[in-house]
PDB file of C-alpha atoms in Angstrom:
ATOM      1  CA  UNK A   1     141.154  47.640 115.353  1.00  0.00           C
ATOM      2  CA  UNK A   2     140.726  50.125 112.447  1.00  0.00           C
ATOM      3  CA  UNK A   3     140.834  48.971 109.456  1.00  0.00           C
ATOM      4  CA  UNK A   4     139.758  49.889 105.580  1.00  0.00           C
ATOM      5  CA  UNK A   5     138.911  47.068 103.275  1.00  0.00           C
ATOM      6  CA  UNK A   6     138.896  47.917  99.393  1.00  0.00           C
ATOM      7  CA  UNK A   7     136.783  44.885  97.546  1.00  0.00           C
ATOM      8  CA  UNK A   8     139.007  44.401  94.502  1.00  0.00           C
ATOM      9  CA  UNK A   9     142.795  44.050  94.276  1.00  0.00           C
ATOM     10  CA  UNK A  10     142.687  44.116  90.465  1.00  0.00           C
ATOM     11  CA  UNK A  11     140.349  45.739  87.757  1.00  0.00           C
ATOM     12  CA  UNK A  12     140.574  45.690  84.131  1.00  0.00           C
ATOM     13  CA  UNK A  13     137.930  47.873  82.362  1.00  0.00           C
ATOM     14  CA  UNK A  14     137.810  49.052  78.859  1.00  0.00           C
ATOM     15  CA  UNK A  15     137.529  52.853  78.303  1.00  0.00           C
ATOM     16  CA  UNK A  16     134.490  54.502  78.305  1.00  0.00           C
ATOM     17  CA  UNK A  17     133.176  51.749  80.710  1.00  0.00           C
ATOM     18  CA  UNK A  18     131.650  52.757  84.069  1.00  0.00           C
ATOM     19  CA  UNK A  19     133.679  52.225  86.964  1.00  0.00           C
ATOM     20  CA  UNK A  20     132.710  52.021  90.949  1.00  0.00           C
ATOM     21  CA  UNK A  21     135.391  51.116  93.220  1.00  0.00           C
ATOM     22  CA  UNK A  22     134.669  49.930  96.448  1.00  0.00           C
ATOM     23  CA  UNK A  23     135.632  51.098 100.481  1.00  0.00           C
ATOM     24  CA  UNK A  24     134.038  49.870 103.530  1.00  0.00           C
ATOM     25  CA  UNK A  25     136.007  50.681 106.774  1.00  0.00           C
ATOM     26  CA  UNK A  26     135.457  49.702 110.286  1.00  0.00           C
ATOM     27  CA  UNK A  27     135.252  52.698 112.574  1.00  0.00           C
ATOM     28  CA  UNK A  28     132.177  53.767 115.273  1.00  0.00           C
ATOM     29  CA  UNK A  29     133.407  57.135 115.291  1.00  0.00           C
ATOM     30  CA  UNK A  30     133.469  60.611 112.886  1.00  0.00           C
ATOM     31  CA  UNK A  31     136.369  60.071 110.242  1.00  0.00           C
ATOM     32  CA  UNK A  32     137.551  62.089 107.371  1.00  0.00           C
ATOM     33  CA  UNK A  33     137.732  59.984 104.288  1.00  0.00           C
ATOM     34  CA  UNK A  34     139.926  60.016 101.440  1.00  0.00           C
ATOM     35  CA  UNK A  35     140.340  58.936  97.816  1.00  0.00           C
ATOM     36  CA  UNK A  36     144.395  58.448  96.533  1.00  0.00           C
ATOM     37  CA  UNK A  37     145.692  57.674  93.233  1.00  0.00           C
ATOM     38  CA  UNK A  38     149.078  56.359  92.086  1.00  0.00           C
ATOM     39  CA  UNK A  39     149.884  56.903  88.456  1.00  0.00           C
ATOM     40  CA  UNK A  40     152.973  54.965  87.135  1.00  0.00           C
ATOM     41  CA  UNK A  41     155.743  55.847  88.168  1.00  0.00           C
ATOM     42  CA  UNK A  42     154.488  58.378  90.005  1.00  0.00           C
ATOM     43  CA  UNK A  43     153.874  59.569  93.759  1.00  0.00           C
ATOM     44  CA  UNK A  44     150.438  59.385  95.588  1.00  0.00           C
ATOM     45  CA  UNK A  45     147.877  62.453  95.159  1.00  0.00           C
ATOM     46  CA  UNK A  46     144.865  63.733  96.185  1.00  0.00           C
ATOM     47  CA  UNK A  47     142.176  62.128  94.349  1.00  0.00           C
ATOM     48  CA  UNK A  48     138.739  63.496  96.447  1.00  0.00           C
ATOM     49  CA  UNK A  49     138.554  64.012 100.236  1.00  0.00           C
ATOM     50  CA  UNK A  50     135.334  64.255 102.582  1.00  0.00           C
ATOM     51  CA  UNK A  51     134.929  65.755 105.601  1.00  0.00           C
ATOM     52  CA  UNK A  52     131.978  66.756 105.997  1.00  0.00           C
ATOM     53  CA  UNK A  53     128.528  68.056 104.457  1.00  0.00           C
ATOM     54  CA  UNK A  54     127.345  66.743 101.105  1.00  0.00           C
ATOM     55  CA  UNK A  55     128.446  63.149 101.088  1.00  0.00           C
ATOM     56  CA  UNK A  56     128.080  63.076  97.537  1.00  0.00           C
ATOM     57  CA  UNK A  57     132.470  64.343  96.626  1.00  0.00           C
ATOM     58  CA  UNK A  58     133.085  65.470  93.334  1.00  0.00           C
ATOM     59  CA  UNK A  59     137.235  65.313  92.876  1.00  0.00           C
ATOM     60  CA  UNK A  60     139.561  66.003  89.745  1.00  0.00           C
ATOM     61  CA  UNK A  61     139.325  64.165  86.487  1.00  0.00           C
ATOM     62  CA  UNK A  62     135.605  63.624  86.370  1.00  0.00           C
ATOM     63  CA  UNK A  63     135.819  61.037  89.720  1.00  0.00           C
ATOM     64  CA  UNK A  64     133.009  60.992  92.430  1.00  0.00           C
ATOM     65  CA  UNK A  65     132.346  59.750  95.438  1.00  0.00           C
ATOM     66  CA  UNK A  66     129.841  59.302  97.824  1.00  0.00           C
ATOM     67  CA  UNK A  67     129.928  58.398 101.986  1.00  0.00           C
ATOM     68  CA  UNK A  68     127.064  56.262 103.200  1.00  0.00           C
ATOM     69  CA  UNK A  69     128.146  56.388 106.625  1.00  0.00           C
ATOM     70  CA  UNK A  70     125.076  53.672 107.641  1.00  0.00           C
ATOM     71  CA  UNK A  71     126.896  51.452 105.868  1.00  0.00           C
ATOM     72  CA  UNK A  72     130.505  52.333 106.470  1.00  0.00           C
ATOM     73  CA  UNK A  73     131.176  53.088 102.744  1.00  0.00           C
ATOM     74  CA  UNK A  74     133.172  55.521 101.025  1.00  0.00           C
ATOM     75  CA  UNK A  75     132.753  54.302  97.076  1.00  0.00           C
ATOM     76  CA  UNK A  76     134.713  55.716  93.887  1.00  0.00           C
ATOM     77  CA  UNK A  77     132.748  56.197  90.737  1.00  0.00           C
ATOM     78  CA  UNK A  78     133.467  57.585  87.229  1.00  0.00           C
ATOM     79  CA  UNK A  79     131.281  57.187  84.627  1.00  0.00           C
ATOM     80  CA  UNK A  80     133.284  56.533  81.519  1.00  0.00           C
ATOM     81  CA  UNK A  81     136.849  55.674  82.265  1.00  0.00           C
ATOM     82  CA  UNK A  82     139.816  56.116  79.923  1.00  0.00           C
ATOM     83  CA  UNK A  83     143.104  55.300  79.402  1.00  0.00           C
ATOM     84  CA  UNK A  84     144.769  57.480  81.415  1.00  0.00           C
ATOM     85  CA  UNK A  85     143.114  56.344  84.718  1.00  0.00           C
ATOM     86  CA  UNK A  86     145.062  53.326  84.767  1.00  0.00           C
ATOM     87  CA  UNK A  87     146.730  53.532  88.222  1.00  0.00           C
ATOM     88  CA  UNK A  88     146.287  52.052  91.622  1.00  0.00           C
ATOM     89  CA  UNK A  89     143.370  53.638  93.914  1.00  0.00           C
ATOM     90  CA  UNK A  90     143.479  54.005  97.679  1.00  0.00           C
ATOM     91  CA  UNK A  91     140.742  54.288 100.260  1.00  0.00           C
ATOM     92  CA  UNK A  92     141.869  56.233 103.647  1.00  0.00           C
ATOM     93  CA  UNK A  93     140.472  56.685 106.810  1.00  0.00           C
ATOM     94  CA  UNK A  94     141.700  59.750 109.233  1.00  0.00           C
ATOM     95  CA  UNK A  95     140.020  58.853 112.796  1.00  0.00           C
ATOM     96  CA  UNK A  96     138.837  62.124 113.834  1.00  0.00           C
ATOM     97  CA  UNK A  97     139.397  61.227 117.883  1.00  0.00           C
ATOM     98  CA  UNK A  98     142.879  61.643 119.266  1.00  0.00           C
ATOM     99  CA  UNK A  99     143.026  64.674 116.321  1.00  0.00           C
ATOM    100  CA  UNK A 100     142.984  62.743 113.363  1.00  0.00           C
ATOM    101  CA  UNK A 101     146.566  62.946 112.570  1.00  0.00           C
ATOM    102  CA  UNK A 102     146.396  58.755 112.018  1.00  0.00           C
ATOM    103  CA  UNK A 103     145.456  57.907 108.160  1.00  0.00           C
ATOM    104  CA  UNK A 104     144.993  54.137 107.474  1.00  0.00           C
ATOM    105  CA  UNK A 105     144.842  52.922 104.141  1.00  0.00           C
ATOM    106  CA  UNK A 106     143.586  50.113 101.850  1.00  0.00           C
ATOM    107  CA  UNK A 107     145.393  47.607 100.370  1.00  0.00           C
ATOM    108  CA  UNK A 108     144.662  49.872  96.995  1.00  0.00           C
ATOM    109  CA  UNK A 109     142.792  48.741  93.888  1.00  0.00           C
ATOM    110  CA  UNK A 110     145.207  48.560  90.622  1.00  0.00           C
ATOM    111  CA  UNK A 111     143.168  49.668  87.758  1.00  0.00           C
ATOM    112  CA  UNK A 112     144.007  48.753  84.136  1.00  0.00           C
ATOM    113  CA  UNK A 113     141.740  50.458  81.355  1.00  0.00           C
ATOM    114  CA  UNK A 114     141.965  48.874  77.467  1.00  0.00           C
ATOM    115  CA  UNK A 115     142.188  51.309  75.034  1.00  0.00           C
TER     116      UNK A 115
ATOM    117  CA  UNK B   1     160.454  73.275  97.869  1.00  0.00           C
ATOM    118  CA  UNK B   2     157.410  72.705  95.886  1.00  0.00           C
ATOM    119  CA  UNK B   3     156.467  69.287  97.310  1.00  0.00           C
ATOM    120  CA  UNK B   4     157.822  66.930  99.474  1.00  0.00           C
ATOM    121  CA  UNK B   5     161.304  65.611  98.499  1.00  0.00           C
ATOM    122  CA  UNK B   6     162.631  62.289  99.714  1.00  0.00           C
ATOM    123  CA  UNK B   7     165.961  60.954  99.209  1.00  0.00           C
ATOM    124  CA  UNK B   8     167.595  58.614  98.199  1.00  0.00           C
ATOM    125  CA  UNK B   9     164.647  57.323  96.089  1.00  0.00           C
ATOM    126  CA  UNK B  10     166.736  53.870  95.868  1.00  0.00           C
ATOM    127  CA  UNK B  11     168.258  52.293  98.533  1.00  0.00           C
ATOM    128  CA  UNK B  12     170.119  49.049  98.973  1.00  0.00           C
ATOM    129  CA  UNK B  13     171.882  47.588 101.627  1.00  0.00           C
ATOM    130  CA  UNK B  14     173.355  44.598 103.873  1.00  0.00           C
ATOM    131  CA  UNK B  15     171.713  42.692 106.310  1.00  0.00           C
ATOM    132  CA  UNK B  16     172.878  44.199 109.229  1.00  0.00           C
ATOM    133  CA  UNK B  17     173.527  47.404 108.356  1.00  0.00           C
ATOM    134  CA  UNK B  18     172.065  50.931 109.627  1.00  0.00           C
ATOM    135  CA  UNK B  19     170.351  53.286 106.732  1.00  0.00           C
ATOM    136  CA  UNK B  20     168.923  56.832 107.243  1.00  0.00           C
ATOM    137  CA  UNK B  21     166.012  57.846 104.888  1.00  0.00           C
ATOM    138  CA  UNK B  22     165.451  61.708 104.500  1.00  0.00           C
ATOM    139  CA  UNK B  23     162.376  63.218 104.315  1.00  0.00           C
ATOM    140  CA  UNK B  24     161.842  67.310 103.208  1.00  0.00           C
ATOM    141  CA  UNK B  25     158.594  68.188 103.739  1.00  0.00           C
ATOM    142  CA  UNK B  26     156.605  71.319 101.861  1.00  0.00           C
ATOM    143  CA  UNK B  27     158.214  74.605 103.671  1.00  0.00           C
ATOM    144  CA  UNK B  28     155.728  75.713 106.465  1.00  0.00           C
ATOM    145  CA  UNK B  29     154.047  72.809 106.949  1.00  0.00           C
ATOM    146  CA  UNK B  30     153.222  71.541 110.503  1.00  0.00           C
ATOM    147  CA  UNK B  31     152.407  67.983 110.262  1.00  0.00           C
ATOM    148  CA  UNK B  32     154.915  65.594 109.223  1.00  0.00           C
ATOM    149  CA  UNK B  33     154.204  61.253 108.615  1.00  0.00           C
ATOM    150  CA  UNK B  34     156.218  58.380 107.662  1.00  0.00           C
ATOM    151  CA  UNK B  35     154.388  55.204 106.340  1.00  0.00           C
ATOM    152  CA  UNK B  36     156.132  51.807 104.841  1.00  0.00           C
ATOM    153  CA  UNK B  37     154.328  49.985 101.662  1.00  0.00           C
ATOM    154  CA  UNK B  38     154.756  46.634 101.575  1.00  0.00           C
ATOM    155  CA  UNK B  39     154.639  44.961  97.738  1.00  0.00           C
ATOM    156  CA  UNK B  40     150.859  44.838  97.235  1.00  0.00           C
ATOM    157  CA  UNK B  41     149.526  46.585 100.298  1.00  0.00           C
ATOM    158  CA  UNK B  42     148.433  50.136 101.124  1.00  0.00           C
ATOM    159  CA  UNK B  43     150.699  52.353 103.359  1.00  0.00           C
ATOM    160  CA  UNK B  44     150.882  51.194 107.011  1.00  0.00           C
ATOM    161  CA  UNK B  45     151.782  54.451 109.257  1.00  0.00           C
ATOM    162  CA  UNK B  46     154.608  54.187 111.407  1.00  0.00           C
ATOM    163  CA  UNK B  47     154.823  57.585 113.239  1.00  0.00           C
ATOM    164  CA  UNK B  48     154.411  61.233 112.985  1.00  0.00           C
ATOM    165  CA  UNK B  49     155.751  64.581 114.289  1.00  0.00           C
ATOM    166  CA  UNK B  50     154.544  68.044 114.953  1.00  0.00           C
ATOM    167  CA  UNK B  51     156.708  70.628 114.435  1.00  0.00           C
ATOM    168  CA  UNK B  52     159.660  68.348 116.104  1.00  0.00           C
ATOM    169  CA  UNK B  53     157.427  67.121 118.655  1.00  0.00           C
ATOM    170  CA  UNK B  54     157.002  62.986 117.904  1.00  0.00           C
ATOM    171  CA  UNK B  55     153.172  62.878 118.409  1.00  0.00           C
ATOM    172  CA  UNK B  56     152.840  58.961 117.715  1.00  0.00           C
ATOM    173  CA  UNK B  57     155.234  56.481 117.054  1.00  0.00           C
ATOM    174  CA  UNK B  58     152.845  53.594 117.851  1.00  0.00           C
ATOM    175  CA  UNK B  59     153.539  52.179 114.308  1.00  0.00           C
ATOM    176  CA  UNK B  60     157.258  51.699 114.680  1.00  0.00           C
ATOM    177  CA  UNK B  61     157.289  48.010 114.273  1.00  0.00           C
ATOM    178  CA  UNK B  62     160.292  47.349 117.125  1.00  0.00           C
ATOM    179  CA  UNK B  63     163.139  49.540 118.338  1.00  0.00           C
ATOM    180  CA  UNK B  64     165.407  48.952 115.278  1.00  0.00           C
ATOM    181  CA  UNK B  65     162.697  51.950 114.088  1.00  0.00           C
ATOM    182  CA  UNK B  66     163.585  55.634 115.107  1.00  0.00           C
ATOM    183  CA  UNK B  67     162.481  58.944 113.415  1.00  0.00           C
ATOM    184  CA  UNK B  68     163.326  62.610 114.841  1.00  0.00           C
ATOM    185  CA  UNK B  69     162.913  65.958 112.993  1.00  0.00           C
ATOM    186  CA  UNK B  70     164.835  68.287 115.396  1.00  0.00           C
ATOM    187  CA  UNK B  71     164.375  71.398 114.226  1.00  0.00           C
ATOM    188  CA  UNK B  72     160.468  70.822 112.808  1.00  0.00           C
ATOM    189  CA  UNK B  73     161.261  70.790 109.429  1.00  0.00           C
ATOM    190  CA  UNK B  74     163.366  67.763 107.956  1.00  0.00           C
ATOM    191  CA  UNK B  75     163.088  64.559 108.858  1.00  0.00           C
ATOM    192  CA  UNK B  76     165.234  60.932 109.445  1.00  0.00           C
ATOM    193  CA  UNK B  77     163.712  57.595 109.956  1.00  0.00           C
ATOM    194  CA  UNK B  78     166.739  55.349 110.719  1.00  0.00           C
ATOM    195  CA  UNK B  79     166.327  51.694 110.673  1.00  0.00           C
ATOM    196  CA  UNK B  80     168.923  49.950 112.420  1.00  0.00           C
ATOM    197  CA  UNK B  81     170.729  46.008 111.615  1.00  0.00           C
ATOM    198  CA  UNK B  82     168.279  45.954 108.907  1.00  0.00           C
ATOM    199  CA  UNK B  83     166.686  42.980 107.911  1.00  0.00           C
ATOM    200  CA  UNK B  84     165.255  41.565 104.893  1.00  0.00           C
ATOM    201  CA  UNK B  85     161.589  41.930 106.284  1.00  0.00           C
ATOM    202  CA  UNK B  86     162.474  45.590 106.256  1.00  0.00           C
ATOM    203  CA  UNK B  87     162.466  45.861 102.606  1.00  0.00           C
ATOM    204  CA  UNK B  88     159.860  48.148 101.533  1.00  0.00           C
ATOM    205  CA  UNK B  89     158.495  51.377 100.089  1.00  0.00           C
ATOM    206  CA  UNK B  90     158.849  54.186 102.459  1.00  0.00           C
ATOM    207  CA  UNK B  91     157.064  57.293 102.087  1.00  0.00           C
ATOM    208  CA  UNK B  92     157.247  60.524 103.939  1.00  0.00           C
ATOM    209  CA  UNK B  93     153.769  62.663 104.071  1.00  0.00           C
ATOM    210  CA  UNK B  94     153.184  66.658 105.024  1.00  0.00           C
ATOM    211  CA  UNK B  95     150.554  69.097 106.010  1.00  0.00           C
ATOM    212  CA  UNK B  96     149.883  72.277 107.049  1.00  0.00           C
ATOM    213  CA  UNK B  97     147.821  70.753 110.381  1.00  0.00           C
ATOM    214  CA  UNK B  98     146.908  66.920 110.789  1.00  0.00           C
ATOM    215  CA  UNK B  99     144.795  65.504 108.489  1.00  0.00           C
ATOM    216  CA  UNK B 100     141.957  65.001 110.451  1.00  0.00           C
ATOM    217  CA  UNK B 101     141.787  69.124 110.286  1.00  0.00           C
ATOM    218  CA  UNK B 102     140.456  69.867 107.135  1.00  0.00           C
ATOM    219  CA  UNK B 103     144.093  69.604 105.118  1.00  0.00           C
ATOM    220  CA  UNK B 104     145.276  66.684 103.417  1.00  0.00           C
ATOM    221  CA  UNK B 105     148.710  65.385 103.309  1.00  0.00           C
ATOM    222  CA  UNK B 106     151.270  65.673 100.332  1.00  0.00           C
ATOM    223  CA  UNK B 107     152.783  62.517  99.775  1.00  0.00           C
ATOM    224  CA  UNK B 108     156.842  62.313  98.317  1.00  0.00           C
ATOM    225  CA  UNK B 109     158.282  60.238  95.695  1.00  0.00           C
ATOM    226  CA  UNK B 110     159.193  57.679  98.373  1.00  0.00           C
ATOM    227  CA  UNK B 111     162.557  55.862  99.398  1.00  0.00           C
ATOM    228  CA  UNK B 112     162.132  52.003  97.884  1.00  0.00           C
ATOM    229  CA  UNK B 113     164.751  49.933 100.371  1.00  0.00           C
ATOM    230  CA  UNK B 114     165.909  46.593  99.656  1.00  0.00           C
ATOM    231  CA  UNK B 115     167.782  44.794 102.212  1.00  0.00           C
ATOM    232  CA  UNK B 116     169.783  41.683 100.720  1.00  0.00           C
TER     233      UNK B 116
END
Protein backbone atom coordinates (compact mmCIF):
# COMPACT_ATOMS: atom_id res chain seq x y z
CA UNK A 1 0.00 0.00 0.00
CA UNK A 2 1.01 3.70 -0.28
CA UNK A 3 2.16 5.15 2.34
CA UNK A 4 4.36 8.42 3.54
CA UNK A 5 6.43 8.11 6.64
CA UNK A 6 7.67 11.51 8.28
CA UNK A 7 10.77 10.52 10.82
CA UNK A 8 9.88 12.79 13.73
CA UNK A 9 6.53 13.34 15.47
CA UNK A 10 7.96 16.16 17.59
CA UNK A 11 10.80 18.84 17.15
CA UNK A 12 11.89 21.50 19.38
CA UNK A 13 14.58 23.81 17.87
CA UNK A 14 15.73 27.14 19.00
CA UNK A 15 15.56 30.01 16.44
CA UNK A 16 18.08 30.61 14.15
CA UNK A 17 18.90 26.81 14.30
CA UNK A 18 18.95 24.77 11.07
CA UNK A 19 16.15 22.63 10.50
CA UNK A 20 15.67 19.41 7.98
CA UNK A 21 12.55 17.59 8.28
CA UNK A 22 12.27 14.32 7.01
CA UNK A 23 9.76 12.29 4.16
CA UNK A 24 10.36 8.99 2.71
CA UNK A 25 7.26 7.46 0.93
CA UNK A 26 6.69 4.15 -0.59
CA UNK A 27 5.57 4.42 -4.18
CA UNK A 28 7.27 2.65 -7.63
CA UNK A 29 5.58 5.07 -9.67
CA UNK A 30 5.79 9.14 -10.79
CA UNK A 31 4.14 11.19 -7.83
CA UNK A 32 3.74 14.81 -7.22
CA UNK A 33 5.01 15.71 -3.82
CA UNK A 34 3.99 18.18 -1.41
CA UNK A 35 5.07 20.19 1.64
CA UNK A 36 1.87 21.46 4.18
CA UNK A 37 1.97 23.58 7.13
CA UNK A 38 -0.53 24.10 9.96
CA UNK A 39 -0.08 27.25 11.96
CA UNK A 40 -2.13 27.44 15.24
CA UNK A 41 -5.19 27.71 14.98
CA UNK A 42 -5.11 27.83 11.61
CA UNK A 43 -6.07 25.77 8.34
CA UNK A 44 -3.52 23.75 6.19
CA UNK A 45 -1.52 25.68 3.29
CA UNK A 46 0.68 25.28 0.68
CA UNK A 47 4.07 25.13 1.97
CA UNK A 48 6.27 23.94 -1.47
CA UNK A 49 5.01 21.48 -4.12
CA UNK A 50 7.11 19.40 -6.80
CA UNK A 51 6.17 18.11 -9.80
CA UNK A 52 8.58 18.00 -11.81
CA UNK A 53 12.08 19.43 -13.09
CA UNK A 54 14.57 20.83 -10.60
CA UNK A 55 14.16 18.65 -7.57
CA UNK A 56 15.76 21.14 -5.58
CA UNK A 57 11.83 23.36 -4.42
CA UNK A 58 12.24 26.61 -3.11
CA UNK A 59 8.61 27.52 -1.26
CA UNK A 60 7.46 30.64 0.88
CA UNK A 61 9.13 31.78 4.04
CA UNK A 62 12.69 30.91 3.18
CA UNK A 63 11.74 26.78 3.20
CA UNK A 64 13.38 24.30 0.66
CA UNK A 65 13.13 21.17 -0.41
CA UNK A 66 14.67 18.72 -2.36
CA UNK A 67 13.27 15.09 -4.09
CA UNK A 68 15.83 12.32 -4.25
CA UNK A 69 13.61 10.07 -5.95
CA UNK A 70 16.52 7.03 -5.64
CA UNK A 71 15.84 7.16 -2.34
CA UNK A 72 12.16 7.89 -2.05
CA UNK A 73 12.73 11.23 -0.20
CA UNK A 74 11.10 14.42 -0.27
CA UNK A 75 13.08 16.44 2.77
CA UNK A 76 12.17 20.03 4.28
CA UNK A 77 15.01 22.33 5.06
CA UNK A 78 15.36 25.94 6.34
CA UNK A 79 18.36 27.23 7.37
CA UNK A 80 17.72 29.40 10.37
CA UNK A 81 14.32 28.86 11.83
CA UNK A 82 12.34 31.35 13.92
CA UNK A 83 9.63 31.73 15.99
CA UNK A 84 7.02 31.96 13.81
CA UNK A 85 7.57 28.52 12.14
CA UNK A 86 6.26 26.81 15.01
CA UNK A 87 3.47 24.68 13.44
CA UNK A 88 2.92 21.14 12.39
CA UNK A 89 4.54 20.03 8.86
CA UNK A 90 3.04 17.54 6.44
CA UNK A 91 4.61 15.39 3.76
CA UNK A 92 2.05 14.37 0.77
CA UNK A 93 2.14 12.13 -1.90
CA UNK A 94 -0.35 12.58 -5.11
CA UNK A 95 0.08 9.10 -7.12
CA UNK A 96 0.26 10.31 -10.54
CA UNK A 97 -1.53 6.84 -12.04
CA UNK A 98 -5.30 6.66 -11.91
CA UNK A 99 -4.90 10.85 -12.37
CA UNK A 100 -3.49 11.73 -9.25
CA UNK A 101 -6.54 13.03 -7.66
CA UNK A 102 -5.50 10.64 -4.34
CA UNK A 103 -3.13 12.75 -1.80
CA UNK A 104 -1.83 10.69 1.19
CA UNK A 105 -0.31 12.30 3.96
CA UNK A 106 2.12 11.92 6.91
CA UNK A 107 1.39 11.65 10.24
CA UNK A 108 2.88 15.50 10.29
CA UNK A 109 5.89 16.72 12.26
CA UNK A 110 4.85 19.39 15.15
CA UNK A 111 7.56 21.89 15.28
CA UNK A 112 8.21 24.08 18.35
CA UNK A 113 11.00 26.87 17.91
CA UNK A 114 12.43 28.71 21.41
CA UNK A 115 12.68 32.14 21.13
CA UNK B 1 -15.85 32.88 -1.74
CA UNK B 2 -12.26 33.46 -1.25
CA UNK B 3 -11.32 30.01 0.09
CA UNK B 4 -12.94 27.08 1.03
CA UNK B 5 -15.59 27.49 3.80
CA UNK B 6 -16.68 24.62 6.00
CA UNK B 7 -19.35 24.65 8.45
CA UNK B 8 -20.11 24.11 11.33
CA UNK B 9 -16.43 24.32 12.46
CA UNK B 10 -17.71 22.54 15.86
CA UNK B 11 -19.79 19.79 16.00
CA UNK B 12 -21.12 17.63 18.78
CA UNK B 13 -23.43 15.00 18.93
CA UNK B 14 -25.09 11.62 20.34
CA UNK B 15 -24.12 8.31 19.73
CA UNK B 16 -26.47 7.35 17.35
CA UNK B 17 -27.29 10.21 15.74
CA UNK B 18 -26.98 11.38 11.90
CA UNK B 19 -24.77 14.78 11.25
CA UNK B 20 -24.23 16.51 7.85
CA UNK B 21 -20.88 18.44 7.44
CA UNK B 22 -20.87 21.18 4.64
CA UNK B 23 -18.23 21.82 2.55
CA UNK B 24 -18.03 25.25 0.01
CA UNK B 25 -15.37 24.91 -2.09
CA UNK B 26 -13.39 28.04 -4.00
CA UNK B 27 -16.06 29.14 -6.89
CA UNK B 28 -14.94 27.42 -10.20
CA UNK B 29 -13.08 24.88 -8.96
CA UNK B 30 -13.37 21.30 -10.39
CA UNK B 31 -11.94 19.00 -7.93
CA UNK B 32 -13.49 18.58 -4.69
CA UNK B 33 -11.90 16.05 -1.41
CA UNK B 34 -12.94 15.17 1.96
CA UNK B 35 -10.26 13.75 4.40
CA UNK B 36 -10.77 12.88 8.38
CA UNK B 37 -7.68 13.72 10.92
CA UNK B 38 -7.49 11.64 13.58
CA UNK B 39 -5.75 13.32 16.99
CA UNK B 40 -2.07 13.00 16.03
CA UNK B 41 -2.21 11.69 12.50
CA UNK B 42 -2.09 13.26 9.03
CA UNK B 43 -5.33 13.45 6.91
CA UNK B 44 -6.60 10.04 5.70
CA UNK B 45 -8.76 10.69 2.33
CA UNK B 46 -12.08 9.40 2.28
CA UNK B 47 -13.49 10.33 -1.20
CA UNK B 48 -13.63 12.86 -3.86
CA UNK B 49 -15.88 14.34 -6.60
CA UNK B 50 -15.58 15.94 -9.95
CA UNK B 51 -17.82 18.38 -10.77
CA UNK B 52 -20.74 16.13 -9.02
CA UNK B 53 -19.39 13.09 -10.40
CA UNK B 54 -18.04 10.84 -7.09
CA UNK B 55 -14.68 9.77 -8.66
CA UNK B 56 -13.48 7.64 -5.51
CA UNK B 57 -15.03 6.88 -2.46
CA UNK B 58 -12.63 4.00 -1.66
CA UNK B 59 -11.79 5.77 1.68
CA UNK B 60 -15.26 5.78 3.14
CA UNK B 61 -14.54 3.65 6.09
CA UNK B 62 -18.20 1.61 5.98
CA UNK B 63 -21.61 2.63 4.68
CA UNK B 64 -22.52 4.85 7.70
CA UNK B 65 -20.10 7.26 5.23
CA UNK B 66 -21.89 9.09 2.26
CA UNK B 67 -20.83 12.34 0.43
CA UNK B 68 -22.72 13.86 -2.78
CA UNK B 69 -22.24 17.36 -4.31
CA UNK B 70 -25.25 17.45 -6.73
CA UNK B 71 -24.93 20.28 -8.49
CA UNK B 72 -20.74 20.31 -8.63
CA UNK B 73 -20.27 22.89 -6.36
CA UNK B 74 -21.18 22.31 -2.54
CA UNK B 75 -20.71 19.49 -0.82
CA UNK B 76 -22.29 17.01 2.26
CA UNK B 77 -20.52 14.19 3.86
CA UNK B 78 -23.20 12.63 6.14
CA UNK B 79 -22.20 10.18 8.69
CA UNK B 80 -24.91 8.17 9.88
CA UNK B 81 -25.64 6.45 13.87
CA UNK B 82 -22.42 8.00 14.62
CA UNK B 83 -20.10 6.51 16.81
CA UNK B 84 -17.49 7.55 19.09
CA UNK B 85 -14.66 6.18 16.71
CA UNK B 86 -16.07 8.76 14.36
CA UNK B 87 -14.82 11.62 16.28
CA UNK B 88 -12.43 13.49 14.31
CA UNK B 89 -11.20 16.46 12.30
CA UNK B 90 -12.82 16.64 8.99
CA UNK B 91 -11.57 18.68 6.30
CA UNK B 92 -12.93 19.48 2.92
CA UNK B 93 -10.13 20.24 0.04
CA UNK B 94 -10.59 22.08 -3.64
CA UNK B 95 -8.92 22.55 -6.94
CA UNK B 96 -9.20 23.78 -10.10
CA UNK B 97 -8.22 20.00 -11.66
CA UNK B 98 -6.89 17.02 -9.41
CA UNK B 99 -3.90 17.42 -7.79
CA UNK B 100 -1.89 15.19 -9.57
CA UNK B 101 -2.36 18.01 -12.55
CA UNK B 102 -0.15 20.60 -11.74
CA UNK B 103 -2.74 22.49 -9.08
CA UNK B 104 -2.74 22.00 -5.53
CA UNK B 105 -5.65 21.78 -3.30
CA UNK B 106 -7.00 24.56 -0.87
CA UNK B 107 -7.68 23.13 2.30
CA UNK B 108 -10.86 24.72 4.74
CA UNK B 109 -10.92 25.51 8.29
CA UNK B 110 -12.28 22.00 8.93
CA UNK B 111 -15.44 20.59 10.86
CA UNK B 112 -13.87 19.08 14.41
CA UNK B 113 -16.81 16.32 15.41
CA UNK B 114 -17.07 14.82 18.69
CA UNK B 115 -19.40 12.06 19.18
CA UNK B 116 -20.20 11.42 23.04
Amino acid sequence: AQSVSQHNHHVILSEAASLELGCNYSYGGTVNLFWYVQYPGQHLQLLLKYFSGDPLVKGIKGFEAEFIKSKFSFNLRKPSVQWSDTAEYFCAVSPLRGGGFKTIFGAGTRLFVKA
Amino acid sequence: GAGVSQSPRYKVTKRGQDVALRCDPISGHVSLYWYRQALGQGPEFLTYFNYEAQQDKSGLPNDRFSAERPEGSISTLTIQRTEQRDSAMYRCASSRTGTGLGTEAFFGQGTRLTVV
